[in-house]
Amino acid sequence: MATQMQQARAGRITDAMRQVAEYEGLETELIRQRVAEGTIALCANINHATLEPRGFGLGLRTKVNANIGTSSAYPDLAPELDKLAAAIAAGADAVMDLSTGDDIDASRRAIIAKSTIAVGTVPIYQATVEAIRDRGSIIAMTGDDMLATIEKQAKDGADFMTVHCGVTQATIARLRQQGRTADIVSRGGSFLTGWMLHNDKENPLYERFDDLLSICEKYDVTLSLGDGLRPGCLADATDRAQVQELLILGELVDRAWARGVQVMVEGPGHVPYDQIEANVKLQKQLCKGAPFYVLGPLVTDVAPGYDHITAAIGGTLAAAAGADFLCYVTPAEHLGLPNIDDVREGIMASRIAAHAADIIKGVKGAWEWDLEMSKARKALDWDRQIKLAIDPVKAANYRQARNPGGAEACSMCGNYCAMKIVGQYLGKSPESC
């Protein structure tokens, strides 16, 4: 079966392209053209039966991902399925199953079966866990193990996969020569680096990239080329190792597109505010407009407990500069596994960042949404304001709890509501606006 990119290049419009066009309010032919050229990715594994496809890329609404999954400390699947439901209800466009608990296969299959949104995975996590369990250490893992895990996850219906193909011996040499404050904070990047240094071998995901492409082509998995050398603190941002990895990823984008495999490229985590735009533009240039997926970026290192806010600040600028897909950061980042409330807060923060950027990017409907809210505020139409809110549940709770008796004006202004007073003197009642 042909991939979405292969079909787009052949001039065929798929059901997924039609659904994305309808969701975005754009012409179907425009979606087909951009899928064909690679600037839009439709993450839609042929085996994900419950999926409602979304597009990620040029001219589309900035999308938001939520990370969920079991861990060795919290192996129970049930809370992660609750987080999946909460993420979908909160408006996430994708989730990533980062499970490292007792039964990774069961976790992934359950999440994919219940998810109507795209599901991503990081196969090196499972390959590493199983190598430790079955062979006693990470270093005993083989390239065949990595590819077997990738194929298993693809067969199960994973729509996109983070693969750290750019962590090579050359990249690590750059890292060691320059030095870093926080070294490597990517789990996948650290697993592969440890394996490569101990075995004195090249990264199998880089060496056997054509085998990886064959798996992705078979199931139409979108490659999310991971940033294993992403900066984990501001001091390490935009260093030689990060840029070296990005150069390699740009070359791998070319190779994937030549096979008709869809690609996204992942970007940095901790970045000073004044470097964010440059990072986005560099990625877009080197990777020829491939969709860009960023974690945050986080603009300060000193806000544990509030890192959903630090990420939203950076995410707004990144998306306005051209990033297409924001991975949420929750208040629990750097502190522990997020609970269901953390998931919701993280999604909402990233959705606000994404929407603020969409207004600047001219995404269809973004400006109009804000205008409708302004009109509802002028009219003191509380029901419509709540309906238009990015988080109607929270807005309704605040309104009900802090305005006894459903007062016309909010309790912040009470009898001195600016809109009501000015409306009266201009000859406009709130109801007529």
Tab-separated table of C-alpha atoms in Angstrom:
chain	number	residue	atom	x	y	z
A	1	MET	CA	0.000	0.000	0.000
A	2	ALA	CA	1.356	3.434	-0.956
A	3	THR	CA	2.134	6.048	1.698
A	4	GLN	CA	0.244	9.320	1.909
A	5	MET	CA	3.254	11.050	0.321
A	6	GLN	CA	3.483	8.540	-2.509
A	7	GLN	CA	-0.222	8.869	-3.252
A	8	ALA	CA	-0.025	12.665	-3.133
A	9	ARG	CA	2.844	12.622	-5.626
A	10	ALA	CA	0.784	10.392	-7.909
A	11	GLY	CA	-1.976	13.021	-7.865
A	12	ARG	CA	-4.352	10.962	-5.697
A	13	ILE	CA	-6.374	12.600	-2.932
A	14	THR	CA	-6.881	10.221	-0.015
A	15	ASP	CA	-9.631	10.144	2.592
A	16	ALA	CA	-7.098	11.411	5.145
A	17	MET	CA	-6.294	14.419	2.945
A	18	ARG	CA	-9.991	15.195	2.606
A	19	GLN	CA	-10.529	14.988	6.358
A	20	VAL	CA	-7.574	17.268	7.064
A	21	ALA	CA	-8.725	19.779	4.452
A	22	GLU	CA	-12.220	19.865	5.963
A	23	TYR	CA	-10.855	20.236	9.507
A	24	GLU	CA	-8.531	23.088	8.520
A	25	GLY	CA	-11.025	24.798	6.173
A	26	LEU	CA	-8.570	24.605	3.276
A	27	GLU	CA	-8.689	23.296	-0.278
A	28	THR	CA	-8.040	19.584	-0.611
A	29	GLU	CA	-5.659	20.137	-3.510
A	30	LEU	CA	-3.509	22.413	-1.331
A	31	ILE	CA	-3.191	19.646	1.260
A	32	ARG	CA	-2.256	17.137	-1.452
A	33	GLN	CA	0.416	19.428	-2.882
A	34	ARG	CA	2.052	20.058	0.494
A	35	VAL	CA	1.970	16.374	1.469
A	36	ALA	CA	3.643	15.624	-1.870
A	37	GLU	CA	6.413	18.152	-1.241
A	38	GLY	CA	6.827	17.154	2.429
A	39	THR	CA	5.862	20.425	4.104
A	40	ILE	CA	2.755	18.758	5.577
A	41	ALA	CA	2.819	15.334	7.246
A	42	LEU	CA	-0.315	13.242	7.751
A	43	CYS	CA	0.536	10.935	10.643
A	44	ALA	CA	-1.774	8.034	9.804
A	45	ASN	CA	-0.539	4.465	10.189
A	46	ILE	CA	-2.570	2.079	8.032
A	47	ASN	CA	-3.244	-0.072	11.128
A	48	HIS	CA	-4.613	2.695	13.377
A	49	ALA	CA	-8.305	1.985	12.834
A	50	THR	CA	-9.714	4.537	15.307
A	51	LEU	CA	-7.714	7.504	14.003
A	52	GLU	CA	-9.260	10.800	12.938
A	53	PRO	CA	-6.357	12.125	10.824
A	54	ARG	CA	-4.745	15.495	11.402
A	55	GLY	CA	-2.099	17.332	9.423
A	56	PHE	CA	1.105	18.822	10.801
A	57	GLY	CA	2.902	21.500	8.836
A	58	LEU	CA	2.839	24.542	6.605
A	59	GLY	CA	-0.303	26.684	6.710
A	60	LEU	CA	-2.112	24.461	9.206
A	61	ARG	CA	-3.147	25.146	12.761
A	62	THR	CA	-0.199	24.649	15.139
A	63	LYS	CA	-0.698	21.266	16.756
A	64	VAL	CA	-0.105	20.116	20.355
A	65	ASN	CA	1.190	16.784	21.645
A	66	ALA	CA	0.782	15.296	25.137
A	67	ASN	CA	3.203	12.709	26.533
A	68	ILE	CA	1.721	9.844	28.526
A	69	GLY	CA	2.854	6.338	29.432
A	70	THR	CA	3.819	4.029	32.260
A	71	SER	CA	7.162	4.083	34.055
A	72	SER	CA	9.118	1.643	36.169
A	73	ALA	CA	7.914	3.537	39.249
A	74	TYR	CA	4.280	3.692	38.061
A	75	PRO	CA	3.636	0.633	35.850
A	76	ASP	CA	-0.187	0.677	36.090
A	77	LEU	CA	-1.821	1.246	32.692
A	78	ALA	CA	-5.227	2.470	33.935
A	79	PRO	CA	-4.088	6.004	34.917
A	80	GLU	CA	-2.430	6.418	31.511
A	81	LEU	CA	-5.665	5.544	29.728
A	82	ASP	CA	-7.390	8.143	31.906
A	83	LYS	CA	-4.723	10.654	30.846
A	84	LEU	CA	-5.346	9.719	27.202
A	85	ALA	CA	-9.063	10.467	27.586
A	86	ALA	CA	-8.251	13.740	29.365
A	87	ALA	CA	-5.775	14.733	26.644
A	88	ILE	CA	-8.325	14.151	23.893
A	89	ALA	CA	-10.999	16.059	25.832
A	90	ALA	CA	-8.571	18.952	26.390
A	91	GLY	CA	-7.926	19.292	22.662
A	92	ALA	CA	-4.561	17.579	22.149
A	93	ASP	CA	-3.837	16.668	18.532
A	94	ALA	CA	-1.523	13.755	19.350
A	95	VAL	CA	-0.165	11.757	22.257
A	96	MET	CA	3.143	9.991	22.643
A	97	ASP	CA	3.254	6.708	24.521
A	98	LEU	CA	6.554	6.829	26.400
A	99	SER	CA	5.862	3.682	28.422
A	100	THR	CA	8.759	1.943	30.159
A	101	GLY	CA	6.654	-0.052	32.641
A	102	ASP	CA	6.111	-3.782	32.998
A	103	ASP	CA	4.198	-4.583	29.782
A	104	ILE	CA	5.062	-2.000	27.137
A	105	ASP	CA	3.320	-3.909	24.338
A	106	ALA	CA	0.031	-4.019	26.249
A	107	SER	CA	0.251	-0.322	27.108
A	108	ARG	CA	0.888	0.729	23.527
A	109	ARG	CA	-1.803	-1.480	22.033
A	110	ALA	CA	-4.408	-0.269	24.497
A	111	ILE	CA	-3.531	3.383	23.922
A	112	ILE	CA	-3.634	3.036	20.132
A	113	ALA	CA	-6.929	1.140	20.255
A	114	LYS	CA	-8.573	3.868	22.347
A	115	SER	CA	-7.022	6.915	20.675
A	116	THR	CA	-8.806	8.920	18.001
A	117	ILE	CA	-5.738	11.160	17.676
A	118	ALA	CA	-2.276	10.315	16.351
A	119	VAL	CA	-0.100	8.171	18.615
A	120	GLY	CA	3.676	8.470	18.645
A	121	THR	CA	6.278	6.233	20.264
A	122	VAL	CA	10.011	6.177	20.993
A	123	PRO	CA	11.029	2.593	20.103
A	124	ILE	CA	14.491	2.815	21.663
A	125	TYR	CA	12.806	2.954	25.078
A	126	GLN	CA	11.271	-0.493	24.656
A	127	ALA	CA	14.374	-1.938	22.992
A	128	THR	CA	16.466	-0.755	25.937
A	129	VAL	CA	14.073	-2.023	28.619
A	130	GLU	CA	13.928	-5.434	26.957
A	131	ALA	CA	17.722	-5.603	26.521
A	132	ILE	CA	18.184	-4.977	30.248
A	133	ARG	CA	15.484	-7.524	31.109
A	134	ASP	CA	16.594	-10.267	28.719
A	135	ARG	CA	20.364	-9.707	28.403
A	136	GLY	CA	21.300	-7.827	31.537
A	137	SER	CA	22.364	-4.465	30.096
A	138	ILE	CA	21.778	-1.781	27.470
A	139	ILE	CA	25.103	-2.503	25.817
A	140	ALA	CA	23.978	-6.024	24.888
A	141	MET	CA	21.282	-4.587	22.638
A	142	THR	CA	21.786	-5.091	18.881
A	143	GLY	CA	20.781	-3.202	15.772
A	144	ASP	CA	18.444	-6.070	14.944
A	145	ASP	CA	16.752	-5.588	18.337
A	146	MET	CA	16.146	-1.914	17.572
A	147	LEU	CA	14.674	-2.563	14.152
A	148	ALA	CA	12.540	-5.452	15.416
A	149	THR	CA	11.033	-3.162	18.048
A	150	ILE	CA	10.366	-0.483	15.430
A	151	GLU	CA	8.591	-2.985	13.184
A	152	LYS	CA	6.509	-4.334	16.065
A	153	GLN	CA	5.358	-0.855	17.045
A	154	ALA	CA	4.662	0.043	13.418
A	155	LYS	CA	2.582	-3.100	12.972
A	156	ASP	CA	0.598	-2.197	16.097
A	157	GLY	CA	-0.419	1.122	14.531
A	158	ALA	CA	1.970	3.784	15.846
A	159	ASP	CA	1.441	6.833	13.615
A	160	PHE	CA	4.812	8.496	14.171
A	161	MET	CA	8.045	7.439	15.836
A	162	THR	CA	10.889	9.387	17.372
A	163	VAL	CA	14.145	7.880	16.166
A	164	HIS	CA	17.492	9.386	17.139
A	165	CYS	CA	19.299	8.762	13.852
A	166	GLY	CA	21.418	11.914	14.104
A	167	VAL	CA	23.275	10.781	17.228
A	168	THR	CA	26.390	9.579	15.441
A	169	GLN	CA	30.034	9.173	16.307
A	170	ALA	CA	30.689	12.554	14.673
A	171	THR	CA	27.972	14.199	16.753
A	172	ILE	CA	29.327	12.744	19.978
A	173	ALA	CA	32.834	13.883	19.042
A	174	ARG	CA	31.539	17.446	18.713
A	175	LEU	CA	29.915	17.132	22.128
A	176	ARG	CA	33.049	15.848	23.808
A	177	GLN	CA	35.274	18.438	22.177
A	178	GLN	CA	33.142	21.419	23.138
A	179	GLY	CA	31.778	20.180	26.461
A	180	ARG	CA	28.416	20.869	28.023
A	181	THR	CA	26.867	21.859	31.311
A	182	ALA	CA	24.060	19.281	31.249
A	183	ASP	CA	25.538	16.808	28.722
A	184	ILE	CA	22.673	14.722	27.235
A	185	VAL	CA	19.152	14.958	28.671
A	186	SER	CA	17.332	12.955	25.992
A	187	ARG	CA	16.712	9.431	27.258
A	188	GLY	CA	16.888	8.014	23.749
A	189	GLY	CA	20.009	10.018	23.020
A	190	SER	CA	21.665	8.809	26.218
A	191	PHE	CA	20.811	5.155	25.549
A	192	LEU	CA	22.325	5.285	22.082
A	193	THR	CA	25.363	7.288	23.173
A	194	GLY	CA	26.156	4.815	25.933
A	195	TRP	CA	25.714	1.905	23.526
A	196	MET	CA	27.907	3.483	20.845
A	197	LEU	CA	30.730	4.469	23.187
A	198	HIS	CA	30.869	1.092	24.904
A	199	ASN	CA	30.671	-0.949	21.703
A	200	ASP	CA	32.775	1.486	19.669
A	201	LYS	CA	30.271	1.265	16.820
A	202	GLU	CA	28.160	3.650	14.767
A	203	ASN	CA	24.487	4.233	15.574
A	204	PRO	CA	22.532	1.353	13.951
A	205	LEU	CA	19.585	3.673	13.288
A	206	TYR	CA	21.892	5.811	11.157
A	207	GLU	CA	23.799	2.970	9.523
A	208	ARG	CA	20.628	1.060	8.684
A	209	PHE	CA	18.452	4.018	7.828
A	210	ASP	CA	17.288	2.362	4.605
A	211	ASP	CA	15.972	-0.611	6.608
A	212	LEU	CA	14.147	1.830	8.864
A	213	LEU	CA	12.605	3.514	5.829
A	214	SER	CA	11.380	0.169	4.521
A	215	ILE	CA	9.421	-0.389	7.747
A	216	CYS	CA	7.955	3.115	7.672
A	217	GLU	CA	7.004	2.761	4.015
A	218	LYS	CA	5.239	-0.557	4.686
A	219	TYR	CA	2.962	0.847	7.426
A	220	ASP	CA	3.034	4.549	6.478
A	221	VAL	CA	4.705	5.577	9.716
A	222	THR	CA	5.856	9.195	9.861
A	223	LEU	CA	9.448	9.486	11.029
A	224	SER	CA	9.976	12.055	13.748
A	225	LEU	CA	13.711	12.588	13.549
A	226	GLY	CA	14.629	13.045	17.179
A	227	ASP	CA	17.016	15.544	18.690
A	228	GLY	CA	19.039	13.311	20.969
A	229	LEU	CA	21.504	16.159	21.552
A	230	ARG	CA	18.887	18.786	22.339
A	231	PRO	CA	20.033	21.279	24.984
A	232	GLY	CA	18.856	20.470	28.487
A	233	CYS	CA	19.736	23.881	29.856
A	234	LEU	CA	20.114	27.380	28.469
A	235	ALA	CA	23.917	27.193	28.650
A	236	ASP	CA	23.977	24.345	26.108
A	237	ALA	CA	21.641	25.878	23.526
A	238	THR	CA	22.671	26.120	19.861
A	239	ASP	CA	26.037	24.488	20.422
A	240	ARG	CA	28.079	22.499	17.911
A	241	ALA	CA	26.659	19.108	18.877
A	242	GLN	CA	23.083	20.298	18.430
A	243	VAL	CA	23.860	21.860	15.052
A	244	GLN	CA	25.890	18.840	13.908
A	245	GLU	CA	22.911	16.592	14.627
A	246	LEU	CA	20.596	18.951	12.746
A	247	LEU	CA	22.870	18.865	9.692
A	248	ILE	CA	22.631	15.078	9.651
A	249	LEU	CA	18.857	15.178	10.097
A	250	GLY	CA	18.562	17.470	7.078
A	251	GLU	CA	20.338	14.868	4.959
A	252	LEU	CA	18.082	12.115	6.323
A	253	VAL	CA	15.009	14.161	5.404
A	254	ASP	CA	16.178	14.047	1.784
A	255	ARG	CA	16.619	10.279	1.941
A	256	ALA	CA	13.209	9.710	3.515
A	257	TRP	CA	11.419	11.891	0.980
A	258	ALA	CA	13.190	10.065	-1.853
A	259	ARG	CA	11.443	6.899	-0.615
A	260	GLY	CA	8.092	8.615	-0.143
A	261	VAL	CA	8.279	8.384	3.653
A	262	GLN	CA	6.848	11.304	5.615
A	263	VAL	CA	9.095	13.135	8.065
A	264	MET	CA	8.971	15.589	10.929
A	265	VAL	CA	12.086	16.997	12.592
A	266	GLU	CA	12.318	17.524	16.344
A	267	GLY	CA	13.829	20.613	17.902
A	268	PRO	CA	15.462	21.893	21.040
A	269	GLY	CA	14.162	21.963	24.589
A	270	HIS	CA	15.903	24.690	26.647
A	271	VAL	CA	16.689	27.795	24.587
A	272	PRO	CA	17.192	31.459	25.570
A	273	TYR	CA	14.335	33.541	24.237
A	274	ASP	CA	16.533	35.485	21.818
A	275	GLN	CA	17.802	32.279	20.148
A	276	ILE	CA	14.437	30.632	19.473
A	277	GLU	CA	13.624	32.278	16.161
A	278	ALA	CA	17.110	31.539	14.818
A	279	ASN	CA	16.778	27.883	15.808
A	280	VAL	CA	13.463	27.537	13.978
A	281	LYS	CA	14.679	29.273	10.836
A	282	LEU	CA	17.873	27.204	10.788
A	283	GLN	CA	15.877	23.979	10.998
A	284	LYS	CA	13.477	25.054	8.279
A	285	GLN	CA	16.362	25.991	6.001
A	286	LEU	CA	18.468	22.870	6.546
A	287	CYS	CA	15.482	20.496	6.419
A	288	LYS	CA	13.785	22.129	3.422
A	289	GLY	CA	10.572	23.079	5.178
A	290	ALA	CA	9.861	19.733	6.859
A	291	PRO	CA	7.369	20.060	9.734
A	292	PHE	CA	9.145	21.123	12.931
A	293	TYR	CA	8.220	19.559	16.298
A	294	VAL	CA	9.582	21.344	19.381
A	295	LEU	CA	9.629	20.541	23.094
A	296	GLY	CA	8.669	23.881	24.595
A	297	PRO	CA	11.147	25.495	24.100
A	298	LEU	CA	11.720	26.323	27.758
A	299	VAL	CA	13.069	29.849	28.161
A	300	THR	CA	14.445	29.544	31.700
A	301	ASP	CA	15.823	26.753	33.879
A	302	VAL	CA	14.617	28.053	37.255
A	303	ALA	CA	10.849	27.427	37.208
A	304	PRO	CA	10.165	23.830	38.347
A	305	GLY	CA	6.457	23.548	39.051
A	306	TYR	CA	5.739	26.212	36.436
A	307	ASP	CA	7.513	24.811	33.407
A	308	HIS	CA	4.235	24.628	31.467
A	309	ILE	CA	4.437	28.436	31.537
A	310	THR	CA	8.115	28.650	30.588
A	311	ALA	CA	7.382	26.283	27.688
A	312	ALA	CA	4.341	28.265	26.553
A	313	ILE	CA	6.393	31.455	26.430
A	314	GLY	CA	8.974	29.777	24.210
A	315	GLY	CA	6.389	27.812	22.253
A	316	THR	CA	4.581	30.961	21.164
A	317	LEU	CA	7.722	32.444	19.641
A	318	ALA	CA	8.780	29.124	18.102
A	319	ALA	CA	5.405	28.598	16.445
A	320	ALA	CA	5.210	32.203	15.271
A	321	ALA	CA	8.649	31.722	13.673
A	322	GLY	CA	7.461	28.610	11.831
A	323	ALA	CA	7.351	25.607	14.190
A	324	ASP	CA	4.366	23.401	13.394
A	325	PHE	CA	3.944	21.099	16.383
A	326	LEU	CA	4.436	21.804	20.100
A	327	CYS	CA	5.123	19.054	22.605
A	328	TYR	CA	3.534	20.074	25.852
A	329	VAL	CA	5.448	20.504	29.078
A	330	THR	CA	3.542	19.972	32.322
A	331	PRO	CA	3.961	21.601	35.752
A	332	ALA	CA	5.580	18.317	36.850
A	333	GLU	CA	8.423	18.568	34.295
A	334	HIS	CA	11.810	17.952	35.991
A	335	LEU	CA	9.983	16.836	39.156
A	336	GLY	CA	8.003	13.652	38.519
A	337	LEU	CA	5.462	11.746	36.437
A	338	PRO	CA	2.532	14.074	35.616
A	339	ASN	CA	-0.926	13.281	36.929
A	340	ILE	CA	-4.153	13.890	35.056
A	341	ASP	CA	-4.426	17.508	36.235
A	342	ASP	CA	-0.851	18.181	35.102
A	343	VAL	CA	-1.694	16.747	31.687
A	344	ARG	CA	-4.650	19.074	31.318
A	345	GLU	CA	-2.681	22.132	32.453
A	346	GLY	CA	0.174	21.308	30.101
A	347	ILE	CA	-2.133	20.902	27.114
A	348	MET	CA	-3.960	24.143	27.784
A	349	ALA	CA	-0.724	26.097	28.157
A	350	SER	CA	0.573	24.727	24.859
A	351	ARG	CA	-2.754	25.298	23.111
A	352	ILE	CA	-2.687	28.942	24.191
A	353	ALA	CA	0.862	29.265	22.841
A	354	ALA	CA	-0.147	27.577	19.586
A	355	HIS	CA	-3.199	29.777	19.099
A	356	ALA	CA	-1.322	32.984	19.881
A	357	ALA	CA	1.154	32.037	17.156
A	358	ASP	CA	-1.598	31.063	14.713
A	359	ILE	CA	-2.972	34.592	14.898
A	360	ILE	CA	0.425	35.910	13.799
A	361	LYS	CA	0.817	33.242	11.109
A	362	GLY	CA	-2.576	34.044	9.621
A	363	VAL	CA	-3.965	30.551	10.147
A	364	LYS	CA	-7.544	30.426	8.952
A	365	GLY	CA	-10.052	31.107	11.732
A	366	ALA	CA	-7.543	32.106	14.420
A	367	TRP	CA	-8.155	35.884	14.293
A	368	GLU	CA	-11.905	35.374	13.915
A	369	TRP	CA	-12.042	33.290	17.092
A	370	ASP	CA	-10.570	36.141	19.136
A	371	LEU	CA	-12.870	38.666	17.490
A	372	GLU	CA	-15.925	36.622	18.413
A	373	MET	CA	-14.761	36.490	22.019
A	374	SER	CA	-14.315	40.278	22.054
A	375	LYS	CA	-17.852	40.777	20.803
A	376	ALA	CA	-19.205	38.413	23.454
A	377	ARG	CA	-17.327	40.318	26.174
A	378	LYS	CA	-18.676	43.641	24.965
A	379	ALA	CA	-22.177	42.201	25.049
A	380	LEU	CA	-21.617	40.692	28.529
A	381	ASP	CA	-22.744	37.416	26.963
A	382	TRP	CA	-21.309	35.015	29.506
A	383	ASP	CA	-22.654	31.835	27.960
A	384	ARG	CA	-21.002	32.644	24.658
A	385	GLN	CA	-17.759	33.694	26.336
A	386	ILE	CA	-17.577	30.334	28.085
A	387	LYS	CA	-18.408	28.493	24.869
A	388	LEU	CA	-15.621	30.343	23.023
A	389	ALA	CA	-13.029	29.863	25.790
A	390	ILE	CA	-10.058	27.644	25.028
A	391	ASP	CA	-10.925	25.843	28.290
A	392	PRO	CA	-14.708	26.143	28.724
A	393	VAL	CA	-14.701	23.949	31.837
A	394	LYS	CA	-12.314	26.180	33.773
A	395	ALA	CA	-13.977	29.370	32.530
A	396	ALA	CA	-17.410	28.117	33.631
A	397	ASN	CA	-16.102	27.120	37.055
A	398	TYR	CA	-14.592	30.559	37.658
A	399	ARG	CA	-17.739	32.325	36.472
A	400	GLN	CA	-20.053	30.273	38.667
A	401	ALA	CA	-17.881	30.329	41.784
A	402	ARG	CA	-17.071	34.052	41.825
A	403	ASN	CA	-20.258	35.721	40.600
A	404	PRO	CA	-23.085	34.881	43.010
A	405	GLY	CA	-26.524	34.938	41.485
A	406	GLY	CA	-25.183	35.178	37.947
A	407	ALA	CA	-24.524	38.927	38.114
A	408	GLU	CA	-24.519	40.713	34.762
A	409	ALA	CA	-21.042	42.170	35.315
A	410	CYS	CA	-18.208	40.164	36.798
A	411	SER	CA	-17.314	40.530	40.468
A	412	MET	CA	-13.996	42.160	39.527
A	413	CYS	CA	-15.788	45.377	38.519
A	414	GLY	CA	-19.245	44.906	40.009
A	415	ASN	CA	-21.286	48.082	39.526
A	416	TYR	CA	-18.387	49.773	37.767
A	417	CYS	CA	-18.128	47.624	34.644
A	418	ALA	CA	-16.237	49.663	32.027
A	419	MET	CA	-17.978	48.109	29.050
A	420	LYS	CA	-21.432	48.616	30.537
A	421	ILE	CA	-20.781	52.253	31.529
A	422	VAL	CA	-19.225	53.295	28.226
A	423	GLY	CA	-21.914	51.446	26.303
A	424	GLN	CA	-24.600	53.441	28.095
A	425	TYR	CA	-22.907	56.798	27.374
A	426	LEU	CA	-22.325	55.896	23.732
A	427	GLY	CA	-25.951	54.992	23.388
A	428	LYS	CA	-25.253	51.279	23.172
A	429	SER	CA	-26.615	48.804	25.634
A	430	PRO	CA	-24.486	45.659	26.082
A	431	GLU	CA	-27.348	43.624	24.630
A	432	SER	CA	-27.247	45.559	21.332
A	433	CYS	CA	-23.499	45.074	20.755
